[in-house]
N, CA and C of each residue as an Amber inpcrd file, in Angstrom:
protein
   423
   3.9860000 -13.9580000  17.0070000   3.4630000 -13.9210000  15.8010000
   3.2210000 -12.4190000  15.2600000   3.1740000 -12.2750000  14.0980000
   2.9070000 -10.9140000  13.5330000   1.9430000 -10.9560000  12.5140000
   1.3320000  -9.7670000  12.3500000   0.3690000  -9.7460000  11.2320000
   0.8030000  -9.0640000  10.0240000   0.7340000  -9.6510000   8.9500000
   1.0490000  -9.1360000   7.5270000  -0.3130000  -8.8340000   6.7220000
  -0.3340000  -7.8210000   5.8800000  -1.5980000  -7.6580000   5.0020000
  -1.1530000  -7.8030000   3.8240000  -1.9600000  -8.6550000   3.0620000
  -1.9760000  -8.8430000   1.5620000  -3.3350000  -8.5950000   1.0320000
  -3.4130000  -8.1380000  -0.0030000  -4.6410000  -7.9480000  -0.7180000
  -4.9820000  -9.2260000  -1.5350000  -5.7340000 -10.2330000  -0.9130000
  -5.6690000 -11.4780000  -1.6470000  -7.2880000 -11.8580000  -1.6530000
  -7.8990000 -12.0740000  -2.8630000  -9.2470000 -12.4100000  -2.7870000
  -9.6740000 -13.5880000  -2.1170000  -8.7240000 -14.6590000  -1.8240000
  -9.0120000 -15.8900000  -1.4370000  -9.1570000 -15.7510000   0.2310000
  -8.5360000 -14.6080000   0.8130000  -8.6810000 -14.4910000   2.1500000
 -10.0680000 -14.2160000   2.5860000 -10.7270000 -13.6680000   1.8760000
 -12.1430000 -13.2680000   2.1680000 -13.0470000 -14.5910000   2.3320000
 -12.6610000 -15.5820000   1.5730000 -13.3820000 -16.9130000   1.4610000
 -13.6500000 -17.5830000   2.8610000 -12.8260000 -17.5590000   3.7590000
 -12.8950000 -18.3860000   5.0060000 -12.7020000 -17.4820000   6.2990000
 -13.6850000 -18.0620000   7.2620000 -13.4760000 -17.3370000   8.7750000
 -13.4140000 -18.6860000   9.6430000 -12.7590000 -18.4150000  10.7220000
 -12.8460000 -19.4870000  11.7690000 -12.7210000 -18.7300000  13.0400000
 -13.2370000 -19.4840000  14.0420000 -13.3410000 -18.8550000  15.5520000
 -12.2100000 -19.4030000  16.1990000 -11.2710000 -20.3750000  15.8960000
 -10.2170000 -20.9850000  16.6290000  -9.2980000 -20.0330000  17.1190000
  -8.8070000 -20.0820000  18.3650000  -7.8240000 -19.0650000  19.0230000
  -6.4580000 -19.4300000  18.0600000  -5.6360000 -18.2590000  17.9900000
  -4.2740000 -18.4210000  17.2710000  -3.2550000 -19.2890000  18.0260000
  -2.6640000 -20.1110000  17.2670000  -1.6890000 -21.0730000  17.7300000
  -0.5140000 -20.2190000  18.1240000   0.7160000 -20.7770000  18.4850000
   1.8110000 -20.2160000  18.8980000   2.8610000 -20.5880000  17.7500000
   3.8660000 -19.6450000  17.4590000   4.9230000 -20.1160000  16.7030000
   5.8370000 -20.8820000  17.1700000   6.6510000 -21.5560000  16.2340000
   7.6240000 -22.6720000  16.6040000   8.9000000 -22.2590000  16.0690000
   9.7820000 -23.1510000  16.6200000  11.2930000 -22.9630000  16.0220000
  11.4060000 -24.0810000  15.0300000  12.7270000 -23.9680000  14.2850000
  12.9510000 -24.8770000  13.4840000  13.3600000 -26.2720000  13.9040000
  13.5820000 -26.3820000  15.2070000  13.8880000 -27.7450000  15.8150000
  12.6430000 -28.1790000  16.5020000  11.9500000 -29.0870000  15.7680000
  10.6680000 -29.4770000  16.3990000  10.5270000 -30.9730000  16.4220000
  10.8350000 -31.5080000  17.5610000  10.6260000 -33.1110000  17.6540000
   9.9150000 -33.2150000  18.9380000   9.1040000 -34.3970000  19.1520000
   8.5310000 -34.5340000  20.2550000   7.1990000 -34.8100000  20.3640000
   6.4810000 -34.7830000  21.4270000   5.0230000 -35.1420000  21.5410000
   4.1890000 -34.5030000  20.5120000   4.4240000 -33.3100000  20.2550000
   3.5710000 -32.6910000  19.3300000   3.1620000 -33.3820000  17.9170000
   4.1990000 -34.3940000  17.5580000   4.0210000 -35.1440000  16.3530000
   3.1060000 -36.3570000  16.4420000   2.7560000 -36.7270000  17.6170000
   1.9690000 -37.9800000  17.7870000   0.5600000 -37.7960000  17.1840000
   0.2130000 -38.7080000  16.1650000  -0.9440000 -38.8720000  15.7970000
  -1.3380000 -37.6710000  14.7440000  -0.3450000 -37.1480000  14.0760000
  -0.3770000 -36.1330000  13.0260000  -0.8480000 -36.7610000  11.8300000
  -1.8000000 -35.9500000  11.0650000  -2.0760000 -36.6230000   9.6450000
  -1.4540000 -35.7630000   8.7440000  -0.8310000 -36.5290000   7.7450000
  -0.0210000 -36.0970000   6.6490000  -0.8100000 -35.8150000   5.5010000
  -0.6100000 -34.5900000   4.8540000  -1.2490000 -34.2990000   3.4550000
  -0.2410000 -33.6280000   2.4620000  -0.4040000 -33.7800000   1.3040000
   0.3360000 -33.0770000   0.4380000  -0.6380000 -31.8770000  -0.2380000
  -0.7600000 -30.6640000   0.3250000  -1.8140000 -29.7110000  -0.1800000
  -1.4250000 -29.3300000  -1.6060000  -2.7080000 -28.8450000  -2.2380000
  -2.5830000 -28.1070000  -3.4200000  -2.1670000 -26.6940000  -3.2910000
  -1.6450000 -26.1820000  -4.4580000  -1.4130000 -24.7470000  -4.4460000
  -2.6490000 -23.8690000  -4.3130000  -2.7620000 -22.7550000  -3.5730000
  -3.7540000 -21.8800000  -3.5370000  -3.6860000 -20.7200000  -4.2870000
  -2.4740000 -20.0580000  -4.1150000  -2.1770000 -18.7940000  -4.9600000
  -0.6770000 -18.4060000  -4.8280000  -0.3660000 -17.3920000  -5.6080000
   0.8740000 -16.8510000  -5.5930000   0.8580000 -15.3440000  -5.4600000
   1.5800000 -14.6020000  -4.5760000   1.6940000 -13.2810000  -4.5360000
   2.9300000 -12.7470000  -3.6450000   3.4160000 -11.7570000  -4.2910000
   4.6930000 -11.1220000  -3.5580000   5.6410000 -11.9900000  -3.1450000
   5.9940000 -12.8350000  -4.0530000   7.3140000 -13.7010000  -3.8280000
   6.8880000 -14.9990000  -2.9900000   5.6150000 -15.2970000  -2.7400000
   5.2520000 -16.3770000  -2.0320000   4.2040000 -17.1770000  -2.5470000
   4.3180000 -18.5250000  -2.4130000   3.2240000 -19.3820000  -2.8310000
   2.4140000 -19.8890000  -1.6610000   1.1810000 -19.8950000  -1.6610000
   0.3140000 -20.3690000  -0.5710000  -0.1660000 -21.6800000  -0.9920000
  -0.6170000 -22.6320000   0.1210000  -1.5070000 -23.7690000  -0.1120000
  -2.8810000 -23.2490000  -0.1240000  -3.7530000 -24.3350000  -0.5330000
  -5.1350000 -24.2010000  -0.3540000  -5.4890000 -24.1630000   1.0970000
  -6.5300000 -23.7290000   1.3850000  -6.9570000 -23.6340000   2.9310000
  -7.0480000 -24.9320000   3.4500000  -6.1730000 -25.1600000   4.4490000
  -6.3100000 -26.4260000   5.2330000  -6.9510000 -26.2780000   6.6580000
  -7.4690000 -27.5220000   7.0090000  -8.3150000 -27.4880000   8.4510000
  -7.6560000 -28.6740000   9.1600000  -7.1720000 -28.2680000  10.4960000
  -6.5070000 -29.3340000  11.2590000  -7.6820000 -30.3040000  11.6730000
  -7.5410000 -31.5740000  11.4380000  -8.4660000 -32.5940000  11.6010000
  -8.5120000 -32.9750000  13.2250000  -9.4750000 -33.5080000  13.6040000
  -9.7960000 -33.9990000  15.0610000  -8.7150000 -35.2030000  15.2230000
  -7.5160000 -34.8220000  15.8970000  -6.4810000 -35.7200000  16.2260000
  -5.8400000 -35.0340000  17.4150000  -4.9760000 -36.0510000  18.1110000
  -4.0680000 -35.6850000  18.9890000  -3.0210000 -34.7820000  18.7820000
  -2.7490000 -34.5930000  17.4330000  -1.7440000 -33.8360000  17.0030000
  -1.8620000 -32.2370000  17.4700000  -0.7670000 -31.6120000  17.9560000
  -0.9600000 -30.2610000  18.2580000  -0.0010000 -29.3050000  17.5940000
   0.4940000 -29.8020000  16.5450000   1.5200000 -28.8110000  15.8530000
   1.2610000 -29.0360000  14.3310000   1.7350000 -27.8740000  13.8060000
   1.5920000 -27.9530000  12.1280000   3.0890000 -27.9440000  11.7530000
   3.5140000 -29.0640000  10.9240000   4.9650000 -29.1390000  10.4650000
   4.8700000 -29.4220000   8.9190000   6.1110000 -29.3360000   8.4070000
   6.3570000 -29.5870000   7.1700000   7.5620000 -30.6760000   6.9720000
   7.4230000 -31.4440000   5.9310000   8.6640000 -32.3540000   5.6500000
   8.8150000 -32.6530000   4.1750000   9.7750000 -33.5880000   3.9310000
   9.9000000 -33.9870000   2.4750000   9.9810000 -32.7110000   1.5810000
  10.8380000 -31.9130000   1.9620000  10.9750000 -30.4800000   1.1570000
  11.7360000 -30.6740000  -0.0380000  11.2550000 -30.5460000  -1.3260000
  12.1580000 -30.5510000  -2.4450000  11.7120000 -29.6740000  -3.5590000
  12.7300000 -29.3320000  -4.3680000  12.3380000 -28.4920000  -5.6770000
  12.6350000 -29.6110000  -6.7730000  11.4200000 -30.1220000  -7.6060000
  11.7040000 -30.9920000  -8.5160000  12.4950000 -30.4890000  -9.6180000
  12.5300000 -29.1740000  -9.9390000  13.3780000 -28.8310000 -10.9930000
  14.8920000 -28.5630000 -10.5660000  15.1140000 -28.6640000  -9.5000000
  16.3790000 -28.5000000  -8.9310000  16.5900000 -29.6000000  -7.6680000
  16.8760000 -30.8340000  -7.8170000  16.8920000 -31.8250000  -7.0020000
  17.7500000 -31.5920000  -5.7660000  18.9960000 -30.9320000  -6.0080000
  19.8380000 -30.6750000  -4.8620000  19.2460000 -29.5060000  -3.9780000
  18.1970000 -28.7910000  -4.2250000  17.4880000 -27.7760000  -3.5080000
  16.5260000 -28.5230000  -2.5610000  16.8640000 -28.6840000  -1.4300000
  15.9160000 -29.4700000  -0.3240000  15.4790000 -28.4880000   0.7820000
  15.7530000 -27.2350000   0.6620000  15.3420000 -26.1030000   1.8360000
  14.5680000 -25.1120000   1.3100000  13.5310000 -24.6560000   2.2860000
  12.7920000 -23.4650000   1.7550000  12.3570000 -22.9230000   3.0280000
  11.9680000 -21.5230000   2.9530000  11.4400000 -20.9460000   4.1440000
   9.7440000 -20.8390000   4.1250000   9.2390000 -21.2240000   5.3760000
   7.8950000 -21.3910000   5.3380000   7.3520000 -20.7040000   6.4570000
   5.9550000 -20.3480000   6.4740000   5.2770000 -19.5950000   7.5120000
   3.9400000 -20.1360000   7.4010000   3.0760000 -19.7820000   8.4290000
   1.6220000 -20.3270000   8.3870000   0.8800000 -18.9790000   8.6750000
  -0.2810000 -18.9950000   7.8560000  -1.2280000 -17.9390000   8.1440000
  -2.3980000 -18.4670000   8.7420000  -3.0660000 -17.9590000   9.8090000
  -4.1800000 -18.4600000  10.3920000  -5.4100000 -17.6190000  10.2540000
  -6.5160000 -18.1940000  10.0410000  -7.8600000 -17.6700000  10.1250000
  -8.2600000 -17.5450000  11.4010000  -9.1630000 -16.7470000  11.9260000
  -9.8820000 -15.7700000  11.1970000  -9.1780000 -14.6150000  10.8960000
  -9.6370000 -13.7900000   9.9140000  -9.1120000 -12.6470000   9.5780000
  -9.0810000 -11.5570000  10.8430000  -7.8880000 -10.8410000  10.8650000
  -8.0850000  -9.7490000  12.0500000  -7.6690000  -8.4720000  11.4070000
  -8.5400000  -7.5260000  11.3600000  -8.5810000  -6.2730000  10.5530000
  -8.3170000  -6.5400000   9.0800000  -8.7440000  -7.6260000   8.4980000
  -8.6450000  -7.9120000   7.0230000  -7.3930000  -8.7740000   6.6520000
  -6.7920000  -9.1710000   7.6960000  -5.4980000  -9.8560000   7.4710000
  -5.5110000 -11.2330000   8.2320000  -4.6660000 -12.1720000   7.7620000
  -4.4050000 -13.3750000   8.4590000  -3.4990000 -13.1170000   9.5780000
  -3.3240000 -13.9350000  10.5690000  -2.2220000 -13.9410000  11.4840000
  -1.1480000 -14.8360000  11.1990000   0.2540000 -14.5010000  11.1430000
   1.2320000 -15.1730000  10.6740000   2.1370000 -15.5700000  11.5600000
   2.8670000 -16.6310000  11.5380000   3.9370000 -17.0340000  12.3320000
   5.2520000 -16.5900000  11.7000000   6.2260000 -16.5780000  12.4570000
   7.5900000 -16.1780000  12.0310000   8.0160000 -17.1340000  10.8720000
   8.7160000 -16.7880000   9.8770000   9.1280000 -17.6690000   8.9190000
  10.2630000 -18.6560000   9.4330000  10.3100000 -19.9400000   9.1310000
  11.0750000 -21.0320000   9.5040000  11.7660000 -21.6080000   8.2190000
  13.0430000 -22.1170000   8.3770000  13.6000000 -22.7270000   7.3310000
  13.4320000 -24.3070000   7.4630000  12.9260000 -24.9150000   6.4300000
  12.9020000 -26.3330000   6.6270000  13.5520000 -27.2160000   5.5970000
  14.1390000 -28.2730000   5.7740000  15.0400000 -28.8660000   4.8080000
  14.8760000 -30.4870000   4.6720000  14.6190000 -30.8810000   3.5370000
  14.7280000 -32.4020000   3.2570000  13.6530000 -33.1440000   4.0400000
  13.7560000 -34.3630000   4.2440000  12.6840000 -35.2120000   4.7260000
  12.2880000 -35.0320000   6.1490000  12.9830000 -34.4830000   6.9690000
  12.9270000 -34.2440000   8.4680000  11.7230000 -33.2270000   8.5890000
  10.9480000 -33.5280000   9.6430000   9.8690000 -32.6130000  10.0180000
  10.3550000 -31.4300000  10.7270000   9.8260000 -30.2240000  10.2970000
  10.0850000 -29.0540000  10.9720000   8.8240000 -28.4640000  11.4250000
   8.7310000 -28.2060000  12.7190000   7.4930000 -27.7270000  13.3270000
   7.3850000 -26.1360000  12.9550000   6.2140000 -25.6150000  12.4060000
   6.0620000 -24.1700000  12.1000000   5.2010000 -23.6880000  13.0300000
   4.3150000 -24.3220000  13.8850000   3.5160000 -23.7240000  14.8860000
   2.9560000 -24.8740000  15.8860000   2.9240000 -24.5670000  17.0430000
   2.5960000 -25.3910000  18.2100000   1.1650000 -24.9360000  18.8790000
   0.7180000 -25.9810000  19.6240000  -0.5160000 -25.6310000  20.4410000
  -1.7050000 -25.2480000  19.4150000  -1.9740000 -26.0540000  18.3420000
  -2.8270000 -25.8060000  17.3470000  -4.1490000 -26.4310000  17.6060000
  -5.3770000 -25.9280000  17.8880000  -6.5600000 -26.7470000  18.1480000
  -7.1660000 -27.3800000  16.9610000  -7.6930000 -28.4670000  17.2150000
  -8.5730000 -29.0890000  16.1840000  -9.4720000 -28.0830000  15.7170000
  -9.6440000 -28.0990000  14.1000000 -10.6510000 -27.3700000  13.5860000
 -10.0770000 -25.9950000  12.9820000  -8.6850000 -25.7730000  13.5240000
  -8.0550000 -24.3190000  13.0450000  -7.8550000 -24.4610000  11.5090000
  -8.2920000 -23.3120000  10.7840000  -8.2000000 -23.1800000   9.4610000
  -6.7380000 -22.2350000   9.1980000  -6.1480000 -22.8290000   8.2300000
  -4.9840000 -21.9580000   7.8740000  -4.3650000 -22.2880000   6.4990000
  -3.3300000 -21.5930000   6.0620000  -2.6600000 -21.9080000   4.9600000
  -1.1280000 -21.8160000   5.2540000  -0.3380000 -22.7320000   4.4400000
   1.0840000 -22.6970000   4.6290000   1.4930000 -21.9870000   3.3670000
   2.4570000 -21.0040000   3.5220000   3.1710000 -20.3100000   2.4480000
   4.6990000 -20.6680000   2.5140000   5.2360000 -20.4930000   1.2810000
   6.8110000 -20.6230000   1.2340000   7.1700000 -19.5690000   0.3440000
   8.5460000 -19.0740000   0.5610000   9.1950000 -18.1130000  -0.2220000
   9.5810000 -18.9030000  -1.5270000   9.4600000 -18.2370000  -2.6790000
  10.1460000 -18.7930000  -3.9260000  11.3870000 -17.9890000  -4.2210000
  12.2340000 -18.9870000  -4.9300000  13.6520000 -18.4510000  -5.2610000
  13.5080000 -17.9840000  -6.7470000  12.5520000 -18.5220000  -7.5450000
  12.3890000 -18.1640000  -8.8830000  11.0200000 -18.1040000  -9.2790000
  10.4450000 -17.2330000 -10.3160000   9.0300000 -17.3210000 -10.6010000
   8.1950000 -18.3150000 -10.6750000   8.8480000 -19.3080000 -11.4340000
   7.8400000 -20.5910000 -11.5520000   8.2870000 -21.6760000 -10.6850000
   8.9110000 -21.4990000  -9.5710000   9.1930000 -22.4800000  -8.6610000
   8.0320000 -22.9640000  -7.8790000   7.9210000 -24.3800000  -7.7170000
   6.7930000 -25.0530000  -7.2070000   7.5410000 -26.1240000  -6.1550000
   7.5480000 -25.9570000  -4.9460000   8.0990000 -26.9820000  -4.0970000
   7.2590000 -27.9800000  -3.6930000   7.8570000 -29.1750000  -3.5150000
   6.9510000 -30.2780000  -3.0420000   7.4080000 -30.4880000  -1.6380000
   6.2700000 -30.6200000  -0.8370000   6.3900000 -30.8180000   0.6850000
   5.0840000 -31.6100000   1.2450000   5.3220000 -31.9760000   2.3570000
   4.1780000 -32.5150000   3.1310000   3.8440000 -31.6460000   4.3820000
   2.6000000 -31.6680000   4.5940000   2.2170000 -30.9280000   5.9920000
   1.5640000 -32.0540000   6.7230000   2.0990000 -31.7880000   8.1770000
   1.4770000 -32.6320000   9.0480000   0.7180000 -31.8690000  10.0540000
  -0.5310000 -32.1870000  10.2640000  -1.3410000 -31.5510000  11.3410000
  -2.2140000 -32.5470000  12.0320000
């Protein structure tokens, strides 16, 4: 994982004591998906070419991953791929801790992070291809 610094007012809003999970590759199937809760998060903010979700919290469940699925751009139905990453709380030196970017496509689940403890607070970010782009996707945690 790597740390990036963004001056975002929303970052100061939440802190957590959960340890940082590990990054994952784009090919994520297996036991980590068992018992995952699926949500369609609201938009939290836009900055520097990325859109972030609202702050999410991993529920008490056997799920140990954070993944995305059902990726699509409603304004361009043939566009079903996007680059995602996860930013984890608590802040470290004023910044979230981020996973490496992973490309996710279509309805298939793509794991963004593994070994995520229950109660972990995080945001999912995706790169935008044009200014007003809003990608639809589901988060499984």
